[in-house]
mmCIF file of C-alpha atoms in Angstrom:
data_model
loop_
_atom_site.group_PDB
_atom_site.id
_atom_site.type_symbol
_atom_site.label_atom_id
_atom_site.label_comp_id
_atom_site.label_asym_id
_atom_site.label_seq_id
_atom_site.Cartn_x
_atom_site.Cartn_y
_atom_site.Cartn_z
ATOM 1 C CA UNK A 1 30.783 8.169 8.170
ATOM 2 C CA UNK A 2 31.821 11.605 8.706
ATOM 3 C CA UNK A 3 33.075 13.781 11.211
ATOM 4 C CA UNK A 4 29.756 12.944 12.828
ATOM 5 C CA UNK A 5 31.948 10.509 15.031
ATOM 6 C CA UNK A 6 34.142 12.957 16.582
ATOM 7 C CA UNK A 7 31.138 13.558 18.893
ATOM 8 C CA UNK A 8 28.553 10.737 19.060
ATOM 9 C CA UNK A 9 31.315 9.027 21.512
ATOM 10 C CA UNK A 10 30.161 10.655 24.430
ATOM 11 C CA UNK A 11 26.633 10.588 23.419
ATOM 12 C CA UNK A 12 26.335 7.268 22.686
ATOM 13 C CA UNK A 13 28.190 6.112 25.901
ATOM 14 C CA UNK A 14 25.835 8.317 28.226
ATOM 15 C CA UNK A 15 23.627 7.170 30.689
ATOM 16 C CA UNK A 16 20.253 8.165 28.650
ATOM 17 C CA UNK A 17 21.420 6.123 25.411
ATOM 18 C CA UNK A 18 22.350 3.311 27.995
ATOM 19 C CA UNK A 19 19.110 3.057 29.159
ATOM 20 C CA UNK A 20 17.593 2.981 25.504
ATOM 21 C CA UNK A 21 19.493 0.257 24.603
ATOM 22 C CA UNK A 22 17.375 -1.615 27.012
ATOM 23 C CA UNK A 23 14.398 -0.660 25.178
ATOM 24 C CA UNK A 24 12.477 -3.036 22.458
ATOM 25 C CA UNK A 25 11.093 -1.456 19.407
ATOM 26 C CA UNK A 26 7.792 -0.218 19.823
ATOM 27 C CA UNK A 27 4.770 -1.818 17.866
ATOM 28 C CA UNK A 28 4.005 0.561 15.353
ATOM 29 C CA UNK A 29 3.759 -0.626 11.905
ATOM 30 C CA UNK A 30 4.536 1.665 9.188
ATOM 31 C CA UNK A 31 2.713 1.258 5.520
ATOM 32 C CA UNK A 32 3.392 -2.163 4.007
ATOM 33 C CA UNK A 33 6.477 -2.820 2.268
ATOM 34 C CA UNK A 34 5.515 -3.805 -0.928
ATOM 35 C CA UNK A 35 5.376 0.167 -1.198
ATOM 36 C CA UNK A 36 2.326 -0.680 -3.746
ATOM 37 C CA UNK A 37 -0.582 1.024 -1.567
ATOM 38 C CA UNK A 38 -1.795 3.888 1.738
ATOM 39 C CA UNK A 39 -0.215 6.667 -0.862
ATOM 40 C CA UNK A 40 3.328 5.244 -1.158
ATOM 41 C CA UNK A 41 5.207 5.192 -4.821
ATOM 42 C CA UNK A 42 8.191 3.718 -5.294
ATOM 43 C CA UNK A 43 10.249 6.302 -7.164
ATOM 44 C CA UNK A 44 13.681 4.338 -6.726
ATOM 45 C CA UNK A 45 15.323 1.278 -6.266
ATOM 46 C CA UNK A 46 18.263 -1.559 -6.692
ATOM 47 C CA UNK A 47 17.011 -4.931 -5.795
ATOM 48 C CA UNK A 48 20.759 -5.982 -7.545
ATOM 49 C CA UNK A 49 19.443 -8.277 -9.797
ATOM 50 C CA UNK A 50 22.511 -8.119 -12.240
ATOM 51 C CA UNK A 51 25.538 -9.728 -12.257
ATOM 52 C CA UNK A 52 27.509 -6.799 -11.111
ATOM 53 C CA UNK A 53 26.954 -3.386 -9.407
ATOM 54 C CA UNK A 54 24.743 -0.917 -11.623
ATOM 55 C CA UNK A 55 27.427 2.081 -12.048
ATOM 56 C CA UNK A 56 24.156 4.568 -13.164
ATOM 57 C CA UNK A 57 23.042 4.038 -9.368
ATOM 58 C CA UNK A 58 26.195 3.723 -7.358
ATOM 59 C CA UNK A 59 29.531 5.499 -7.223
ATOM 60 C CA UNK A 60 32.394 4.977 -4.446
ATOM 61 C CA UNK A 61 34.264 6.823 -2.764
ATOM 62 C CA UNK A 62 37.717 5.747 -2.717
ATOM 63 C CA UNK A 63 39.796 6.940 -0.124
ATOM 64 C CA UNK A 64 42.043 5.769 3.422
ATOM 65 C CA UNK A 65 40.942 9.013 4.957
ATOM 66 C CA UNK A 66 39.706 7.094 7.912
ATOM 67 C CA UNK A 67 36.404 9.399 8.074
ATOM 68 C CA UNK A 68 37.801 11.729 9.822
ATOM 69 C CA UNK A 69 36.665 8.952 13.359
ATOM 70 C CA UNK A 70 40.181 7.043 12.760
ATOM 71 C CA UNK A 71 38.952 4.145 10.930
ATOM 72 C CA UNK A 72 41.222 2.016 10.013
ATOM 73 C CA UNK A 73 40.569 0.857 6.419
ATOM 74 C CA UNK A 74 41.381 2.321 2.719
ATOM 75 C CA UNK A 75 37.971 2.477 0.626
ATOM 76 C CA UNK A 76 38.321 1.003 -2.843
ATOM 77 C CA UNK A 77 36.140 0.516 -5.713
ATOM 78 C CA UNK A 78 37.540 -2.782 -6.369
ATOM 79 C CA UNK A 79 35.213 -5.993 -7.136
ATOM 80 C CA UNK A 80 37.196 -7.630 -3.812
ATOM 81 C CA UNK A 81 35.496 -4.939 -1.660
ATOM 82 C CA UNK A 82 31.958 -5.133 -3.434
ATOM 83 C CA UNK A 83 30.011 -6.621 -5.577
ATOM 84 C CA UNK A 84 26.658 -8.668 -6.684
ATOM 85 C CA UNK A 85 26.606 -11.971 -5.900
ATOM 86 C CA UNK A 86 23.372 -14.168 -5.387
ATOM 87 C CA UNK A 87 20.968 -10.850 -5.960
ATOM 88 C CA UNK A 88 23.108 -9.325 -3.379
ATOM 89 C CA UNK A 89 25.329 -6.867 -2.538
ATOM 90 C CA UNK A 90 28.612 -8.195 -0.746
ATOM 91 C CA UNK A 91 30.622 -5.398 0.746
ATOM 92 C CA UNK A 92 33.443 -7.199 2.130
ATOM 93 C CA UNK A 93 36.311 -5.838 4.307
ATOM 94 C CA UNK A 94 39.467 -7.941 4.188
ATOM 95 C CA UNK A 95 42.852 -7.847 6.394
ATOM 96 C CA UNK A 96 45.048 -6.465 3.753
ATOM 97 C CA UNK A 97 47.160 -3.338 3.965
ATOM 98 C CA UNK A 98 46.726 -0.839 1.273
ATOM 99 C CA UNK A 99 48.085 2.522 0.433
ATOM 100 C CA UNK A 100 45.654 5.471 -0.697
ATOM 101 C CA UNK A 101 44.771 8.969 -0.646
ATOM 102 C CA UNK A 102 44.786 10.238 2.703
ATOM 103 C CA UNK A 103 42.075 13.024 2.008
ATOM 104 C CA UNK A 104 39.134 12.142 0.789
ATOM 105 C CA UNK A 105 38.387 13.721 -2.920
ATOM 106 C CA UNK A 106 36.097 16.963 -1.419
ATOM 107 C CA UNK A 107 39.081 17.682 0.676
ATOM 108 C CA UNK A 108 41.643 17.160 -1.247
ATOM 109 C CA UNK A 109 40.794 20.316 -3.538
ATOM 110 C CA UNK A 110 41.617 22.543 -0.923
ATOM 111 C CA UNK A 111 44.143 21.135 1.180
ATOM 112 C CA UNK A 112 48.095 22.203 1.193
ATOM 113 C CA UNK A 113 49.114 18.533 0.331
ATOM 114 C CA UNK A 114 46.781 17.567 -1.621
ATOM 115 C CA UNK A 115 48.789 14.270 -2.957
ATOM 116 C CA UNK A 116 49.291 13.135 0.697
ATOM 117 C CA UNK A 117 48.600 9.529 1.235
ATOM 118 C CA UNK A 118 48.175 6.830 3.606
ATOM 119 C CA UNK A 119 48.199 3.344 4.664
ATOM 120 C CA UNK A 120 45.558 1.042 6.386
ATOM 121 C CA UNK A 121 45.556 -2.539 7.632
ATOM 122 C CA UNK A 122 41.895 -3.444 5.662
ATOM 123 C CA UNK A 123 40.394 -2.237 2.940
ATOM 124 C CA UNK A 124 36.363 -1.997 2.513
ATOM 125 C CA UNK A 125 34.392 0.034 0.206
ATOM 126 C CA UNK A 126 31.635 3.239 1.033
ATOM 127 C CA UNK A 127 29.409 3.445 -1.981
ATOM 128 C CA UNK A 128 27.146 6.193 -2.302
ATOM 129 C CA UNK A 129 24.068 7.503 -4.805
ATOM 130 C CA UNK A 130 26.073 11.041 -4.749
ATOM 131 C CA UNK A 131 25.707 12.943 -8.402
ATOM 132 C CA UNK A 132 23.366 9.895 -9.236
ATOM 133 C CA UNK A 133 20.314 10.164 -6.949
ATOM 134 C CA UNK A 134 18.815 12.177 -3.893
ATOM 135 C CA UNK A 135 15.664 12.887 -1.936
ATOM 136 C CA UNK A 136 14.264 15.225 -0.496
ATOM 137 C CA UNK A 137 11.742 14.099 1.763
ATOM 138 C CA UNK A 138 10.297 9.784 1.362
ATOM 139 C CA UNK A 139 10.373 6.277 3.075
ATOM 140 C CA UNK A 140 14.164 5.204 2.553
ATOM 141 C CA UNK A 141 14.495 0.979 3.327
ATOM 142 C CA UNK A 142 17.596 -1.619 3.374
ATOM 143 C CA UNK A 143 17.103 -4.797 3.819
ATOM 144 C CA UNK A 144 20.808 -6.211 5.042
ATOM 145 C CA UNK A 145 22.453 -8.512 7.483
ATOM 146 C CA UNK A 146 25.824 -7.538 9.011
ATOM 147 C CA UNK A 147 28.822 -8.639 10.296
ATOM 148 C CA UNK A 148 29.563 -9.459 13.210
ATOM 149 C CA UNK A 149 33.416 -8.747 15.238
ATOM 150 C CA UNK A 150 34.938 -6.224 17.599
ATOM 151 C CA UNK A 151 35.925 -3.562 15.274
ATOM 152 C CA UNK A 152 32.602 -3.656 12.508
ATOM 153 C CA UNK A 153 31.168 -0.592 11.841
ATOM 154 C CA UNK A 154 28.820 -1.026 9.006
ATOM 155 C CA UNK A 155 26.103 1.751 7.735
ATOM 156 C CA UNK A 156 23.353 3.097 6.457
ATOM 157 C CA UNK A 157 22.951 6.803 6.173
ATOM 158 C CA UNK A 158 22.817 9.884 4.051
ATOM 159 C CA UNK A 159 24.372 13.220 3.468
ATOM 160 C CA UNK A 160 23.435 16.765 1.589
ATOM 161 C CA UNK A 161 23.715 16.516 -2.484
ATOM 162 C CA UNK A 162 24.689 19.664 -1.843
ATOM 163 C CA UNK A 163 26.044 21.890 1.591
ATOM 164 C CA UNK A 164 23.264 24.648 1.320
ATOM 165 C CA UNK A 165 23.656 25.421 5.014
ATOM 166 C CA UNK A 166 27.390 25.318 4.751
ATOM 167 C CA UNK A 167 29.706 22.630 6.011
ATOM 168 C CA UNK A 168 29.400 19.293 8.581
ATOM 169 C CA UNK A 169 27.590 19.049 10.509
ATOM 170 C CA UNK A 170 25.329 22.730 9.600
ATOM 171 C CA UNK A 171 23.880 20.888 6.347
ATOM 172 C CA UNK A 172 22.916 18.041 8.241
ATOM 173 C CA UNK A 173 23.185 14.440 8.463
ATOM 174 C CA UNK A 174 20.773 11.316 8.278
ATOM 175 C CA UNK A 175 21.879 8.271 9.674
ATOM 176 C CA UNK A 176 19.397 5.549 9.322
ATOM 177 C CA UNK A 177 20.993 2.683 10.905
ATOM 178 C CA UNK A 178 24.355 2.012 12.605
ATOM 179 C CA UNK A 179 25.931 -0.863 14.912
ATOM 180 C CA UNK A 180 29.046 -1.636 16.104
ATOM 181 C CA UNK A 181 30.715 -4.558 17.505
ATOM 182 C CA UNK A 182 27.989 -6.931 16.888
ATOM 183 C CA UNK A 183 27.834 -10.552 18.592
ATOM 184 C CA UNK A 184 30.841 -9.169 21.007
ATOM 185 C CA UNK A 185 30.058 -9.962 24.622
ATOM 186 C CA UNK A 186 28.236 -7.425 26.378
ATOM 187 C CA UNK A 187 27.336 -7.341 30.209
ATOM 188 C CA UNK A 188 24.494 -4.914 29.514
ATOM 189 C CA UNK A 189 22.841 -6.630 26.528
ATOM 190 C CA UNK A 190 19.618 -8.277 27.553
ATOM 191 C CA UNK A 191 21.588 -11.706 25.681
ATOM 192 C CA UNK A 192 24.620 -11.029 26.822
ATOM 193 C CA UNK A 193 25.606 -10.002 23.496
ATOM 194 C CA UNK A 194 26.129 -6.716 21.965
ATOM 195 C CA UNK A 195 22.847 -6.504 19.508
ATOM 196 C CA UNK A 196 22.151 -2.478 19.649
ATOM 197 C CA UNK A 197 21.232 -0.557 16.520
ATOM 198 C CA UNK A 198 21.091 2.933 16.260
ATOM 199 C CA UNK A 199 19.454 6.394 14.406
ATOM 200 C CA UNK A 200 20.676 9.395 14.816
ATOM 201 C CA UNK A 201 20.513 12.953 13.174
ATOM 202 C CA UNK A 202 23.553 15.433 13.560
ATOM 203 C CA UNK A 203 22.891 18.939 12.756
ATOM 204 C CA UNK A 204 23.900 22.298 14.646
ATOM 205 C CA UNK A 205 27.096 24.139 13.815
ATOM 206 C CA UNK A 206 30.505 23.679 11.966
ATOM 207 C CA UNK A 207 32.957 20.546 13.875
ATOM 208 C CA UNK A 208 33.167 20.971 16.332
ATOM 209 C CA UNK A 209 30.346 22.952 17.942
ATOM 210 C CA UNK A 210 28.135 19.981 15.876
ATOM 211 C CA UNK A 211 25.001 18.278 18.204
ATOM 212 C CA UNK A 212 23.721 15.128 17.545
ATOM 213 C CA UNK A 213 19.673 13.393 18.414
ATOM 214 C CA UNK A 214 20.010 9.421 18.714
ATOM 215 C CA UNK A 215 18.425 6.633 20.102
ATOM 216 C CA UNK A 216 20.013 3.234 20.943
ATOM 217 C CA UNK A 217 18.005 0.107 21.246
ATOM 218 C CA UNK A 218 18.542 -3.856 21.593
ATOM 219 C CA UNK A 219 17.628 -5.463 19.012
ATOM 220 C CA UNK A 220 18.613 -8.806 19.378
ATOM 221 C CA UNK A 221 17.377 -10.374 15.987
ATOM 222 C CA UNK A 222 19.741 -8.245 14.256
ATOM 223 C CA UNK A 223 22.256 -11.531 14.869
ATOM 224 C CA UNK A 224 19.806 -13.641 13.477
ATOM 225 C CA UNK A 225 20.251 -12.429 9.574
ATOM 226 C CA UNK A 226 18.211 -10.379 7.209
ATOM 227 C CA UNK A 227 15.958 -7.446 8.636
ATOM 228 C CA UNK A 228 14.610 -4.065 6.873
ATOM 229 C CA UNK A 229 16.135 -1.059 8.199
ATOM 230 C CA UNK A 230 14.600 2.187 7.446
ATOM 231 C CA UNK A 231 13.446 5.574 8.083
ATOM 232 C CA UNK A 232 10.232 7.726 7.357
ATOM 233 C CA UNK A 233 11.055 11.523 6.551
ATOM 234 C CA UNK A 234 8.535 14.165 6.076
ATOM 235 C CA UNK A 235 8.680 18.160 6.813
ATOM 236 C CA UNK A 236 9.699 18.487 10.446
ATOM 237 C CA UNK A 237 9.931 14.770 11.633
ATOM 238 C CA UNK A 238 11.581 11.595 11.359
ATOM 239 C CA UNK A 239 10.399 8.580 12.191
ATOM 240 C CA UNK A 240 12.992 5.222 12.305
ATOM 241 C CA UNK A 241 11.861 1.719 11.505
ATOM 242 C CA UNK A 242 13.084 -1.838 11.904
ATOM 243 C CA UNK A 243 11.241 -4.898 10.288
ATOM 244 C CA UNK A 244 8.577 -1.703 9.474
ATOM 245 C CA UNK A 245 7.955 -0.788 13.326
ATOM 246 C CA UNK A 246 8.629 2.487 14.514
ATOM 247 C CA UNK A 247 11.492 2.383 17.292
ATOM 248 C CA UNK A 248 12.289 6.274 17.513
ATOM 249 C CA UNK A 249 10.858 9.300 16.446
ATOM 250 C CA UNK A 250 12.283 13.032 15.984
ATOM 251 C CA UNK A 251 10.718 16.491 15.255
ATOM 252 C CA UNK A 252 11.791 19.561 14.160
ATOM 253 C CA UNK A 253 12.491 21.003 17.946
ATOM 254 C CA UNK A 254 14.939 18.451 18.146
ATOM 255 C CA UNK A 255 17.231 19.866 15.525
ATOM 256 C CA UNK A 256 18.429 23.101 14.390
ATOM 257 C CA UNK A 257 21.069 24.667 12.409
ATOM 258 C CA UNK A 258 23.030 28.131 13.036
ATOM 259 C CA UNK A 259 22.474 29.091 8.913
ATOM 260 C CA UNK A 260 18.991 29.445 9.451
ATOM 261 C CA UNK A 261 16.222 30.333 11.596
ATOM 262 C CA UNK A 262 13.687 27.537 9.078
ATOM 263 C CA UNK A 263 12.379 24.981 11.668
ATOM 264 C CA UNK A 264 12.647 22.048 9.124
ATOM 265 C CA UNK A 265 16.710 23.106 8.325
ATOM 266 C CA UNK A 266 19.155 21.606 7.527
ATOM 267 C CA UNK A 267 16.706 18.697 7.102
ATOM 268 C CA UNK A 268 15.134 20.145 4.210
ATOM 269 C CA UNK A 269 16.914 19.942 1.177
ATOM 270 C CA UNK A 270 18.051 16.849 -0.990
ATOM 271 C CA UNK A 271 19.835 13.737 0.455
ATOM 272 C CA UNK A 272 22.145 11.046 -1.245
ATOM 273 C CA UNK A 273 22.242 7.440 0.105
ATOM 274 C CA UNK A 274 25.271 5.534 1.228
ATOM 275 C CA UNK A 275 26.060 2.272 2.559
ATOM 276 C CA UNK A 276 29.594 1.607 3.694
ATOM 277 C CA UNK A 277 31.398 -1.388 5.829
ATOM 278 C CA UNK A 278 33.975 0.249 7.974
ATOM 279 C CA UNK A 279 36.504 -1.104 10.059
ATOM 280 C CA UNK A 280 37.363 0.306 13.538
ATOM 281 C CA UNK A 281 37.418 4.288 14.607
ATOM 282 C CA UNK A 282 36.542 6.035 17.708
ATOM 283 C CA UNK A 283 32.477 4.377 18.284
ATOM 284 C CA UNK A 284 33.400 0.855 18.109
ATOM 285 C CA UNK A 285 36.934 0.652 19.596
ATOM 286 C CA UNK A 286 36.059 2.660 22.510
ATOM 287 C CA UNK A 287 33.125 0.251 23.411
ATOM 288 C CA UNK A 288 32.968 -3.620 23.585
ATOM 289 C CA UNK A 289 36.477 -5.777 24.106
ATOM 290 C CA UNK A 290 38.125 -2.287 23.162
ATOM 291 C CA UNK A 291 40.291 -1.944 19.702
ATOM 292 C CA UNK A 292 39.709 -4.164 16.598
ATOM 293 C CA UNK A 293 39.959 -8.184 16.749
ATOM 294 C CA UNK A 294 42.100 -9.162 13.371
ATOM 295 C CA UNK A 295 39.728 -12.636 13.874
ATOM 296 C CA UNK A 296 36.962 -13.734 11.504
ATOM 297 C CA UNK A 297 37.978 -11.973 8.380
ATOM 298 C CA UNK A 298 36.774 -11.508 5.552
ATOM 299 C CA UNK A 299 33.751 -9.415 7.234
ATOM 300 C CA UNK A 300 30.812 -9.255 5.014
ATOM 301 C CA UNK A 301 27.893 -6.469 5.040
ATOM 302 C CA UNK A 302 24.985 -8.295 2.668
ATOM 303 C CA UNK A 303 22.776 -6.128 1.229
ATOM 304 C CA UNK A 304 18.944 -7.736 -0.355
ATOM 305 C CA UNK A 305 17.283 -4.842 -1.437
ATOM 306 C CA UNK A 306 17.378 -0.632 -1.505
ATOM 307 C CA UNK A 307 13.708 1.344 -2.317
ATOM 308 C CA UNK A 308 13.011 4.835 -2.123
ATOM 309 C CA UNK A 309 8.754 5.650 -2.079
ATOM 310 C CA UNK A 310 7.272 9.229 -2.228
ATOM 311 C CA UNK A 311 3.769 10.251 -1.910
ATOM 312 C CA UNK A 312 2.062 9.414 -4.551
ATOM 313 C CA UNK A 313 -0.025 12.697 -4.893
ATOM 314 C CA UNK A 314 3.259 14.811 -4.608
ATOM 315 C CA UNK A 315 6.570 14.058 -4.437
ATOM 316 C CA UNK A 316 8.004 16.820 -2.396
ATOM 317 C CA UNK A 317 4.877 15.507 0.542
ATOM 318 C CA UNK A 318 4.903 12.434 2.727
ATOM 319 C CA UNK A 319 2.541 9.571 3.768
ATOM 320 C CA UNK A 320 2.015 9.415 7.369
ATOM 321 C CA UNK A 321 3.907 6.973 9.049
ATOM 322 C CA UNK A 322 0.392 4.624 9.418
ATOM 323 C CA UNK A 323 -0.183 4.687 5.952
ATOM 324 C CA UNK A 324 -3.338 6.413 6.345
ATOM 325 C CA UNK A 325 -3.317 10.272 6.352
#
């Protein structure tokens, strides 16, 4: 996560987003799946069928930056932190302290101490299709079960292949799923148990006069295991899915940047992918018991299955939502 953080704190913690966490998804089914008809082609993909993780696809970011939200874990690209087990992707974040860059590698080209460094109590690992593979535009789906602790932040979201509109958050930001603190007791949660997912877009101007659009809901299944988290993007509207149901939707009023007067920007240029298992920061230790529980570790965020789909007809276009346009 970025800088994004800094702000979705209040956000998240207002009375609106408390009420959405009450809701249940809505009952809206999106195309099938299987991605094989209504228009849909499946133009990427890592169902991690190897014995270890496919270095054409993924890259990591290795850093104990802390995302700029205080996290408090150093990312590594070591086999510890991730790797293919079972047809699966294990990112794991262990209780070990570890000593890193404190920048993280676009920062560090700039910065007067470049060679600064840092140390963290966990280490985890943020890997990420950057260089390798972005969209612009498509039905983006995870299927992934997560851990569960006060303190777990795991994720699934994307960022500009390239800052066209300038710097976080005026290029934009996708985040297709996000929970914190999952299975931690939870007065509000229909089960008594925090079970909220979130999507959110951030967009606006440079940090920190960045905005944010989210929704919260419960979803308590997302305990249970396995569950397909996605998101359908198409010029001027998002639409967020879980178990291929629609739970939120966003159009192009609800964002804006201050490069440009385009309706669609930032949200229309090329995305990377990037799925990452951090460890405290501002979101989760400022909600639930409060801080980060050293209990339970190794944390593990399991990953099944990643597929991209396009239109068919034309790549740079998108299905409708339905499947039928």
């Amino acid at each position: 996560m970025s800088f994004s953080k800094h702000v979705r704190i209040a956000a998240t913690l207002s009375g609106a987003l408390l009420l959405a966490a009450c809701e249940q998804p809505q009952v809206e089914p999106v195309a099938d799946s299987a991605g094989g008809g209504d228009g849909w082609q499946l133009v990427w993909s890592d169902e991690f069928s190897g014995e270890v993780i496919d270095r054409a696809k993924w890259g990591f970011d290795e850093n104990c930056w802390g995302g700029g939200n205080e996290e408090r874990q150093c990312y590594t690209s070591d086999q510890s932190n991730a790797s293919v087990e079972g047809g699966r992707l294990i990112i794991t974040a262990l209780k070990q302290e570890a000593t890193g860059s404190a920048l993280p590698a676009h920062m560090r080209k700039t910065a007067a101490d470049h060679e600064a460094t840092a140390t963290k109590p966990f280490t985890s690992a943020r890997m990420t299709t950057r260089g390798k593979a972005a969209w612009k535009y498509g039905r983006i789906e995870v299927r992934a079960k997560f851990p569960q602790g006060q303190g777990t932040w795991p994720a699934i979201w994307m960022l500009p292949e390239d800052d066209v509109y300038g710097g976080w958050a005026a290029s934009g930001e996708i985040d297709i799923l996000e929970t914190v603190n999952l299975g931690v007791p939870c007065e509000k949660c229909p089960g008594g148990r925090e079970d909220t997912i979130l999507g959110t877009l951030h967009f606006g101007g440079f940090w920190p006069d960045n905005l944010l659009a989210s929704t919260e809901i419960s979803f308590p299944k997302v305990l249970d295991g396995f569950h397909t988290y996605g998101v359908v993007w198409s010029e001027g509207r998002f639409d967020w899915t879980v178990d291929g149901k629609v739970y939120a939707t966003k159009v192009a009023k609800d964002w804006s940047t201050v490069s440009s007067d385009d309706p669609n920007a930032p949200f229309d240029q090329q995305f990377h992918l990037i799925l990452n298992l951090a460890i405290g920061g501002k979101l989760p230790e400022e909600r639930g018991l409060g801080g980060v529980s050293g209990e339970g570790f190794p944390k593990q965020m399991e990953v099944d299955w990643v597929r991209v789909w396009q239109c068919a007809d034309d790549a740079a276009s998108i299905c409708s939502v339905s499947g039928d346009e």
